[in-house]
Amino acid sequence: MGILNLTPDSFSDGGKFNNEKSALVQTEKMLKDGAEIIDIGPQSTRPNAEFLSAEEEIKRIGNMISLIKKEFPESLISLDTFYAETVKFGFNEGIDLINDISGGNFDDKMFDTAAETKLPYILMHVNPSYETMHDKMKFADITVSMNQYFSKKTNELLEKGVNDIILDPGFGFGKTVEDQMKMIDEVKFLGFGKFPLLIGISRKSFIYKPLGKSPLDVNEETQKLHLKVLQQGAKILRVHDVVEGKKTVDEFLK
């Protein structure tokens, strides 16, 4: 999964792809480099980012989804949003997956909308509200807490008729460095083996901050962690650098 940020304020590539021409060029590059899913993000969710309404997200997306579908009909598009209204817009434009960082917590219509559209739904582990999503939480055992969350949420989704569910542990959202390294080590225990796992650790601070590096200077360390989660059964890597991610996938598949 290649990341396409349509935002001016994302932490590592803000402003690079927030016009149609540059976004299409980046999409083409990622697809050629081996991406199978393009994850479109109209709103940054980094700490202290600008908060957008659904209407502002939709305005920022504009024709981008339909343009990508027209230019690259073979591509799969996921839409990174926590608004049901944005999902409905994206569905009409041709998206293939919903990527909701809020696990349905920020919009009580999200699960119903996922059921109505019948799109695959990426369920992320996160704190209960937008205001607290980056607050560091204390967990007696991060893996147990995460599985309790996933169990509750997947049951809700299944009851509503959402059957295609992908789990995202939510690296970078309200978890300590220590908990996130434990998550890496225990990926194989997440989700009870029932649902595919998406791992999004690309350019996350729990990797680069302890090393005193920038988000752009930890590729080697990131790929080692990517390989580790693939070996434990992870099915999707959400990445900024598709070339390096693809190399790691190819190495794993040898």
XYZ file of N, CA and C in Angstrom, residues 2-10 13-27 30 38-44 50 52 56-68 77-80 86 89 95 238 240:
168
model
N 0.798 2.014 -1.092
C 1.561 3.250 -1.182
C 0.748 4.434 -0.688
N 1.377 5.300 0.065
C 0.698 6.438 0.694
C 0.706 7.648 -0.237
N -0.483 8.204 -0.491
C -0.616 9.421 -1.283
C -1.291 10.483 -0.430
N -0.485 11.350 0.165
C -1.020 12.410 1.016
C -1.419 13.628 0.181
N -2.694 13.982 0.228
C -3.179 15.177 -0.473
C -3.192 16.368 0.476
N -2.252 16.362 1.406
C -2.254 17.345 2.492
C -1.067 18.288 2.394
N -1.229 19.531 2.879
C -0.091 20.446 2.923
C 0.732 20.304 4.194
N 0.260 19.455 5.145
C 0.879 19.473 6.476
C 1.216 18.099 7.040
N 1.360 17.067 6.176
C 1.799 15.775 6.704
C 3.258 15.871 7.146
N 5.934 14.369 4.071
C 5.842 14.730 2.650
C 4.721 15.736 2.384
N 4.351 16.507 3.406
C 3.261 17.466 3.261
C 3.510 18.458 2.141
N 2.496 18.645 1.305
C 2.569 19.632 0.238
C 3.153 19.134 -1.061
N 3.719 17.937 -1.076
C 4.364 17.442 -2.302
C 3.356 16.977 -3.348
N 2.222 16.446 -2.904
C 1.311 15.795 -3.840
C -0.121 16.329 -3.741
N -0.259 17.592 -3.283
C -1.609 18.098 -3.075
C -2.127 18.902 -4.266
N -1.656 18.585 -5.474
C -2.319 19.074 -6.681
C -2.423 17.883 -7.643
N -3.361 17.984 -8.591
C -3.700 16.823 -9.417
C -2.510 16.270 -10.193
N -1.733 17.159 -10.805
C -0.632 16.696 -11.648
C 0.406 15.927 -10.837
N 0.862 16.506 -9.731
C 1.902 15.856 -8.934
C 1.371 14.580 -8.288
N 0.097 14.578 -7.912
C -0.489 13.381 -7.308
C -0.584 12.244 -8.320
N -0.939 12.549 -9.562
C -1.003 11.523 -10.604
C 0.388 10.974 -10.929
N 1.378 11.869 -10.986
C 2.763 11.429 -11.249
C 3.230 10.505 -10.123
N 2.940 10.876 -8.874
C 3.348 10.046 -7.740
C 2.610 8.704 -7.741
N 1.325 8.733 -8.097
C 0.555 7.489 -8.179
C 1.158 6.554 -9.218
N 4.381 5.042 -7.883
C 4.183 4.006 -6.869
C 3.672 2.705 -7.490
N -3.312 2.152 -3.507
C -2.945 3.552 -3.286
C -3.857 4.086 -2.188
N -3.250 4.541 -1.088
C -4.015 5.029 0.059
C -4.062 6.555 0.024
N -5.226 7.094 -0.304
C -5.389 8.544 -0.442
C -5.781 9.152 0.895
N -4.988 10.136 1.342
C -5.257 10.790 2.619
C -5.491 12.288 2.452
N -6.724 12.749 2.654
C -6.997 14.173 2.522
C -6.713 14.985 3.791
N -6.435 14.299 4.911
C -6.245 14.993 6.188
C -5.090 14.371 6.967
N -4.173 15.208 7.414
C -3.075 14.704 8.228
C -3.588 14.359 9.624
N -3.808 20.257 11.333
C -5.036 21.015 11.082
C -6.215 20.048 11.021
N -9.840 19.029 9.785
C -10.746 19.318 8.676
C -12.093 18.657 8.903
N -14.597 19.725 4.020
C -13.268 20.193 3.618
C -12.434 19.045 3.046
N -12.583 17.851 3.614
C -11.888 16.685 3.054
C -12.333 16.434 1.614
N -13.648 16.445 1.413
C -14.210 16.164 0.083
C -13.731 17.206 -0.926
N -13.690 18.444 -0.496
C -13.206 19.518 -1.375
C -11.739 19.293 -1.729
N -10.950 18.863 -0.764
C -9.527 18.625 -0.998
C -9.311 17.440 -1.938
N -10.127 16.408 -1.810
C -10.014 15.243 -2.694
C -10.376 15.618 -4.126
N -11.426 16.410 -4.282
C -11.839 16.861 -5.612
C -12.091 15.698 -6.552
N -11.448 15.743 -7.718
C -11.612 14.695 -8.735
C -10.520 13.630 -8.671
N -9.701 13.654 -7.624
C -8.500 12.826 -7.611
C -8.805 11.330 -7.731
N -9.820 10.858 -7.028
C -10.129 9.423 -7.071
C -10.541 9.006 -8.474
N -11.465 9.744 -9.057
C -11.938 9.384 -10.401
C -10.838 9.554 -11.440
N -9.945 10.529 -11.252
C -8.817 10.714 -12.171
C -7.863 9.521 -12.117
N -7.553 9.078 -10.905
C -6.660 7.923 -10.750
C -7.310 6.676 -11.354
N -7.821 1.573 -4.732
C -7.714 2.811 -3.962
C -8.382 2.641 -2.606
N -7.620 2.938 -1.553
C -8.210 3.032 -0.218
C -8.296 4.510 0.152
N -9.317 4.858 0.910
C -9.520 6.247 1.320
C -9.327 6.348 2.820
N -8.344 7.142 3.211
C -7.962 7.324 4.611
C -8.804 8.456 5.194
N -17.389 11.350 3.912
C -16.275 11.269 2.964
C -16.227 9.892 2.308
N -18.819 9.773 -0.441
C -18.293 10.483 -1.613
C -17.275 9.616 -2.342
N -13.706 4.279 -4.906
C -12.726 3.678 -4.004
C -13.009 2.187 -3.805
N 1.887 -0.649 4.718
C 1.518 0.707 4.290
C 2.793 1.554 4.336
N 5.630 4.738 2.583
C 5.926 5.912 1.770
C 6.865 5.537 0.627
